[in-house]
XYZ file of C-alpha atoms in Angstrom:
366
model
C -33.081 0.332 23.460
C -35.691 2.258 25.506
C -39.027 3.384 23.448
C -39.373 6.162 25.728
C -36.194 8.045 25.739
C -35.802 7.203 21.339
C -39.769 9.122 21.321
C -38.295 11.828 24.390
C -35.188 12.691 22.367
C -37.283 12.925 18.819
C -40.086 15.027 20.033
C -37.082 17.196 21.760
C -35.654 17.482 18.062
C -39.034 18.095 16.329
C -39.902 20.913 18.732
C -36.768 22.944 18.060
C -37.432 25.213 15.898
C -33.917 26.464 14.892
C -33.223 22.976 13.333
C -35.818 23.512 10.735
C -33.977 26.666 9.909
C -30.992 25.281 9.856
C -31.527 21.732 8.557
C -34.452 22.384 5.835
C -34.631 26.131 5.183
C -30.777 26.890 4.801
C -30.052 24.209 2.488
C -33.087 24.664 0.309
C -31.894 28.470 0.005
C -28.384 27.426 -0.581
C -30.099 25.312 -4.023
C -31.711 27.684 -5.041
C -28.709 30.412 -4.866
C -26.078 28.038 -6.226
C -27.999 26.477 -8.873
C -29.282 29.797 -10.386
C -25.799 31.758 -10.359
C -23.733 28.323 -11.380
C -26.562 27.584 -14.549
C -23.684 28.328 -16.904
C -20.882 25.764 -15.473
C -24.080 22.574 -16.179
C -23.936 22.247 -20.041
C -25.784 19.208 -21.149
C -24.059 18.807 -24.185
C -21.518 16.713 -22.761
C -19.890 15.406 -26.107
C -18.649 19.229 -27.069
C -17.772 19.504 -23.717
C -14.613 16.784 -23.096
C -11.013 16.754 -24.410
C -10.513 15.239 -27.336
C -9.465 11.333 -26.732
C -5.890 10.328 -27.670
C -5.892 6.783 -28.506
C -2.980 4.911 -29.543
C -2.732 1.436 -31.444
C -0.402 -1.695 -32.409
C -1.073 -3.669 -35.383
C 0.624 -6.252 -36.362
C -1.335 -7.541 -39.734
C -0.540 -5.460 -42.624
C -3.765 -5.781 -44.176
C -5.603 -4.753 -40.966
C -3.502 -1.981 -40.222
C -4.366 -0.732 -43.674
C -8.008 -1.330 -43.113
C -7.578 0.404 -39.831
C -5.703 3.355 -40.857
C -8.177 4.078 -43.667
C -11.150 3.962 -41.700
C -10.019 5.909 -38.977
C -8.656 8.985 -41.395
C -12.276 9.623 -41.317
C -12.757 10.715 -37.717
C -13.365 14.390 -36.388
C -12.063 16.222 -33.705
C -13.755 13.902 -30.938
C -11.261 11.267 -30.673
C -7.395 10.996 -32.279
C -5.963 8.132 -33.289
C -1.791 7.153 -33.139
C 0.136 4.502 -33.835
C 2.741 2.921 -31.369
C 5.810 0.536 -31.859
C 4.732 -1.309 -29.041
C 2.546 -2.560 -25.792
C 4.962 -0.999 -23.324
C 4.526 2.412 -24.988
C 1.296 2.454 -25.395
C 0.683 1.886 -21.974
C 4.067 4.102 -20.613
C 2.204 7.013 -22.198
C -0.955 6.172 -20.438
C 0.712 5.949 -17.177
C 2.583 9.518 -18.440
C -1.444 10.828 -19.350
C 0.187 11.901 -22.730
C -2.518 9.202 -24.303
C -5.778 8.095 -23.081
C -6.095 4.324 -24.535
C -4.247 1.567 -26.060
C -5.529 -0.484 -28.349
C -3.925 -3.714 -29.361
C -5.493 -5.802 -32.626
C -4.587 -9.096 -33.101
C -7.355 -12.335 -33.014
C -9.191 -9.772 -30.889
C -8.773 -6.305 -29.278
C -7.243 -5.874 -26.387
C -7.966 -2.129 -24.820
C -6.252 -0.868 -22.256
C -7.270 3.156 -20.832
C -6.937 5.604 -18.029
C -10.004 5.699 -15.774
C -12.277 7.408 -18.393
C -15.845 9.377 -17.212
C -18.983 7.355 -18.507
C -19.611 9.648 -21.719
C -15.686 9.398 -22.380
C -16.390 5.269 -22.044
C -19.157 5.625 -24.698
C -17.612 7.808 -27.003
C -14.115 5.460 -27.136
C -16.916 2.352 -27.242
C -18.992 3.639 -30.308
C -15.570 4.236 -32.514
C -14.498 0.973 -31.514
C -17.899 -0.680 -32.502
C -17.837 0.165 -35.920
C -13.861 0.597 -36.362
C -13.965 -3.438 -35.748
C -17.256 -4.036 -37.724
C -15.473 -2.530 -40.863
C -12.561 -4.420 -40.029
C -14.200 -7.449 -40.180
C -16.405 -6.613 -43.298
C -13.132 -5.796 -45.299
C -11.530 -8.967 -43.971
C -14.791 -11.002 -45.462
C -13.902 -8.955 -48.702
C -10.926 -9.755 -49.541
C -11.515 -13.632 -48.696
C -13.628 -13.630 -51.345
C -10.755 -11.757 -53.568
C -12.780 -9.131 -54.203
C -11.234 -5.341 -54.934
C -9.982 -3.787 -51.944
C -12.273 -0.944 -52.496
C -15.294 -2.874 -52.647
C -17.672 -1.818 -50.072
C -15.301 0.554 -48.018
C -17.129 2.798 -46.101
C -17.372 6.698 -47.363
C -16.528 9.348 -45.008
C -19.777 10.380 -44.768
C -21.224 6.941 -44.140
C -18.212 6.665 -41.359
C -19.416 9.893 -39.499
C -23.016 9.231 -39.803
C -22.571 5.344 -38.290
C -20.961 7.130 -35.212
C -24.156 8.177 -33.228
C -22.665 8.433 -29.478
C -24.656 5.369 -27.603
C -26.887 7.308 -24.648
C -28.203 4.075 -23.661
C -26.613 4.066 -20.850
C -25.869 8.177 -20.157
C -29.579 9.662 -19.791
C -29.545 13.461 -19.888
C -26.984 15.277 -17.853
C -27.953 16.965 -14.460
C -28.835 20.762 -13.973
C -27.379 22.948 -12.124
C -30.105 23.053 -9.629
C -30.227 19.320 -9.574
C -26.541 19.080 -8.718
C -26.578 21.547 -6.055
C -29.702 20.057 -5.033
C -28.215 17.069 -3.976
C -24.850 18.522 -2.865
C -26.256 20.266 -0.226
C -28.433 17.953 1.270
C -25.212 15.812 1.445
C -23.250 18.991 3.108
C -26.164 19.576 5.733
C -26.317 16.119 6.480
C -22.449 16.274 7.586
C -23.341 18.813 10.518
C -25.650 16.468 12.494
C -21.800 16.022 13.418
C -22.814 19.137 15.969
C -25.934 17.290 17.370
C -23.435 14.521 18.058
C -21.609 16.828 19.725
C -24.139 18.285 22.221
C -25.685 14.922 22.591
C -24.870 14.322 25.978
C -23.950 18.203 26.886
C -27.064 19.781 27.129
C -28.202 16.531 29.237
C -25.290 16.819 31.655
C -26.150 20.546 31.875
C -30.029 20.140 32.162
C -29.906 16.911 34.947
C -31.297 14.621 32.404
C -28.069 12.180 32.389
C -27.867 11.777 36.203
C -31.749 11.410 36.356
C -31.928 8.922 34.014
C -28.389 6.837 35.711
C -30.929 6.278 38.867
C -33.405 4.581 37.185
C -32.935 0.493 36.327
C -31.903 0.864 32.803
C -28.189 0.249 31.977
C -25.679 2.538 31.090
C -25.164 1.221 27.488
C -29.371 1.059 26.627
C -29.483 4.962 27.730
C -26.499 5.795 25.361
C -28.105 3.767 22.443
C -31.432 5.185 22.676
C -30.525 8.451 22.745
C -28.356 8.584 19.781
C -31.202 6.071 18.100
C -33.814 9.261 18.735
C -31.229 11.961 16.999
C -31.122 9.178 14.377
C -34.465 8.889 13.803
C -34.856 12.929 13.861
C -31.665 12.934 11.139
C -33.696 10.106 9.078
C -36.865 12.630 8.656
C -35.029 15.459 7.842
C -33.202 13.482 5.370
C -36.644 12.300 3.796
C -38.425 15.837 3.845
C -35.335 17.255 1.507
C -35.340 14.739 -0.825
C -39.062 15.350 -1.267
C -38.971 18.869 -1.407
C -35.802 19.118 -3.903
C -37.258 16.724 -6.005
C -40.771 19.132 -6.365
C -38.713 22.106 -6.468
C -35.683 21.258 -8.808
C -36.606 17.846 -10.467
C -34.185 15.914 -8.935
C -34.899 11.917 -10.173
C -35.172 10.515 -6.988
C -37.903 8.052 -7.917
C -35.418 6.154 -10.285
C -33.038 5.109 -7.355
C -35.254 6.320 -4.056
C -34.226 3.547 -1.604
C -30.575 3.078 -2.858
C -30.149 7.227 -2.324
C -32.172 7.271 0.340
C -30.131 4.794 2.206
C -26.661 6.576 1.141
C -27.514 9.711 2.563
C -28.992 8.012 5.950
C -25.889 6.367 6.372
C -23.525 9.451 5.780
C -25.709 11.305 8.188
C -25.003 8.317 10.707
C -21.385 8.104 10.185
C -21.531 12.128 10.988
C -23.340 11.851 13.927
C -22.016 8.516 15.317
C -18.628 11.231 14.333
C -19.906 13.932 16.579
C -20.819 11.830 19.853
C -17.363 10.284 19.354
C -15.073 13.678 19.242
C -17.313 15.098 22.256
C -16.516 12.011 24.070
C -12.939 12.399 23.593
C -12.089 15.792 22.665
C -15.118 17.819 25.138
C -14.195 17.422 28.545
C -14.519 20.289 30.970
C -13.291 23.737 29.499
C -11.662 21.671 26.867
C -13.179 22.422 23.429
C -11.060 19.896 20.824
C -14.174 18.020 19.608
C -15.598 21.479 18.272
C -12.872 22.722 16.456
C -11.909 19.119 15.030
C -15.552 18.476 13.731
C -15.783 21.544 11.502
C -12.503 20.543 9.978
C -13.732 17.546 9.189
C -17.107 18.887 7.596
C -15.183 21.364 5.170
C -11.969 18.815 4.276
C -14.893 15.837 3.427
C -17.032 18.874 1.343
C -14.419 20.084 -0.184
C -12.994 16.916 -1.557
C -16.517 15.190 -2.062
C -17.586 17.589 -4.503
C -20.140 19.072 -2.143
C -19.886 22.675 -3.355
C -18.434 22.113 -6.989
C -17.348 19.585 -9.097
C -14.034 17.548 -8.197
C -12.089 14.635 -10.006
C -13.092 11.196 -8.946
C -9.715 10.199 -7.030
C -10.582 12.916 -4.828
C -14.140 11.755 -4.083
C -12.505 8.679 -3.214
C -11.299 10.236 0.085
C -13.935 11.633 1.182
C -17.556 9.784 2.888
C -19.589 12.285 1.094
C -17.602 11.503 -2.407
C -18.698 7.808 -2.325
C -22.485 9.228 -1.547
C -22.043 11.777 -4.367
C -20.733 9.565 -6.793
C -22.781 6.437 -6.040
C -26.560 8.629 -6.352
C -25.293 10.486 -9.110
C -24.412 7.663 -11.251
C -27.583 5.753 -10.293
C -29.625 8.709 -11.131
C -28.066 9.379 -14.670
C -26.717 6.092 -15.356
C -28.215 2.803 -16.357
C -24.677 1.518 -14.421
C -24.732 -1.321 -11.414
C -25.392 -0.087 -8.523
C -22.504 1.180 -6.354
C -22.253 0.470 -2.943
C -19.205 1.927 -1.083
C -21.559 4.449 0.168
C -23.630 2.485 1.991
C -21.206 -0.269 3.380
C -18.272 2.910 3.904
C -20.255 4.731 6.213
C -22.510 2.389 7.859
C -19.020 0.824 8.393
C -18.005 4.246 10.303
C -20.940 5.029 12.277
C -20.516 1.267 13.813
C -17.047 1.532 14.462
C -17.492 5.185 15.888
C -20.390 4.210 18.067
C -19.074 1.238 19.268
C -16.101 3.126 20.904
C -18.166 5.697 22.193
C -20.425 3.482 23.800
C -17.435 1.985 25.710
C -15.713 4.909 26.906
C -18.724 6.390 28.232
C -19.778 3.120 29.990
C -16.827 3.304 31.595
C -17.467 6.864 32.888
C -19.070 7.458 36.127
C -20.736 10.550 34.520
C -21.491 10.720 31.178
């Protein structure tokens, strides 16, 4: 690449001053908007919040089905407990989301679910913790031919041993924190339109066929100049995450690098996006690249979650989704570290790029 055209193209990109509007000053507003009139739909008490879990259970031993069935009489409204005649229909009416979990109890517990949310997870795991410890203390009881009574736990000492474990599910995120990082995933998306007018405004300015005469190739002019929008996309990236996280809060320091490096890469995959559909789509009066790009922006928001909360099979189709749900969890969660992100839309921008840099190479003007 050529350390003159990457500096060129940034100071080009610094000097405009309708990308600060549009890039810092828009989103920042849009945070501020959203998270104040959406305050309401953010309730951090997450445990009031859910649907009830329906779990249902096989037990085969007598004994421990009696243990079982006594302990769990005790439980609230949080979680419901049914019996099943068997495997296959405990797990048909998971499959039919009439139940949320099977358990099976035999020399150990076999748990099957649907793909439960992190404080559902924790909820089902704390029952389960001291459902088996009782089970086990009873068993130890009886061994010892002991009354059946002796030592069961009390109602109260049932409901006051389930404390939902937060170990792993720090406090939930505001309104202003969600939003926060929602739209700096959105705005990121429309770099898509510098990719767009990449080579454009060059064609229409001279710069392209002044910079063909000169000894570099084809291929290190292309490179550079989608390295210096890069660059440009990497510092606006940086400035919002500082800003939102002085303005709203948002944990950033927990995970910097890992979110840093999710939203760099969705902002590459977007722009590596753009550059492609101009190359294709943008030739002479033709205007498909345009029109295709802001489809793409609003189907990828809308099903990423960018401007409100959607399921996670949904996120799962969109690049923004995998951002979204890989920084959120790693800024809330004690979980691993999710990747997909990262390795999804790095994957894009080189597979995007890649193609462009062919067909252009190929062009006689570009």
């Amino acid at each position: 690449m050529n350390k003159k055209i990457i500096i060129r193209t940034l100071i080009q990109s610094l000097r405009e001053k309708s990308n600060y509007i549009y890039f810092v000053a828009f989103p920042i507003t849009l945070m501020f908007i959203l998270g104040a009139v959406l305050q309401g739909v953010f309730n951090n008490d997450f445990v009031s919040d859910i649907e009830p879990l329906t779990v249902q259970y096989q037990i085969d031993d007598p004994e421990v089905r009696g243990i079982f069935q006594q302990v769990t009489s005790f439980t609230d409204g949080t979680i419901h407990f049914e019996e099943v005649a068997n495997k296959k229909e405990g797990l048909a009416n998971i499959r039919k989301q009439t139940a949320d979990a099977y358990l099976s109890f035999s020399d150990h517990v076999e748990v099957q679910s649907r793909e439960l949310s992190n404080v559902e997870k924790t909820i089902l795991q704390s029952y389960l913790v001291e459902i088996v410890q009782e089970i086990k203390r009873q068993s130890i009881i009886m061994e010892q031919q002991l009354p059946p009574t002796t030592g069961l736990v009390s109602a109260d000492q049932f409901t006051d041993a389930i404390v939902i474990d937060q170990e792993n599910q720090r406090e939930t995120a505001t309104s202003y924190q969600y939003y926060a990082i929602a739209m700096i995933s959105l705005f990121v998306l429309y770099f898509s339109e510098t990719g767009l007018s990449m080579f454009r405004e060059a064609r229409q300015h001279g710069t392209v066929q002044r910079e063909l005469v000169t000894p570099l190739s084809r291929k290190k002019i292309i490179l550079s100049t989608f390295f210096g929008h890069f660059v440009f996309g990497m510092c606006v990236v940086l400035l919002l995450m500082l800003l939102s996280q002085f303005l709203f809060d948002v944990p950033w320091y927990l995970r910097f690098g890992f979110s840093y490096f999710n939203l760099v890469a969705l902002m590459g995959s977007f722009l590596a996006l753009g550059l492609f559909l101009e190359t294709v789509g943008d030739r002479g009066e033709k205007r498909i690249g345009s029109s295709t790009t802001q489809i793409f922006i609003q189907l990828t928001g809308f099903l990423g979650g960018a401007y409100f909360p959607t399921n996670e099979t949904m996120m799962r189709f969109s690049p923004l989704g995998w951002v979204l749900a890989s920084v959120r969890e790693s800024l809330w969660t004690d979980n691993p570290l999710h990747w997909v992100g990262i390795y999804g839309n790095v994957g894009i921008l080189l597979v995007l790029l890649t193609l462009s840099v062919v067909i252009l190479d190929k062009r006689e003007v570009f």
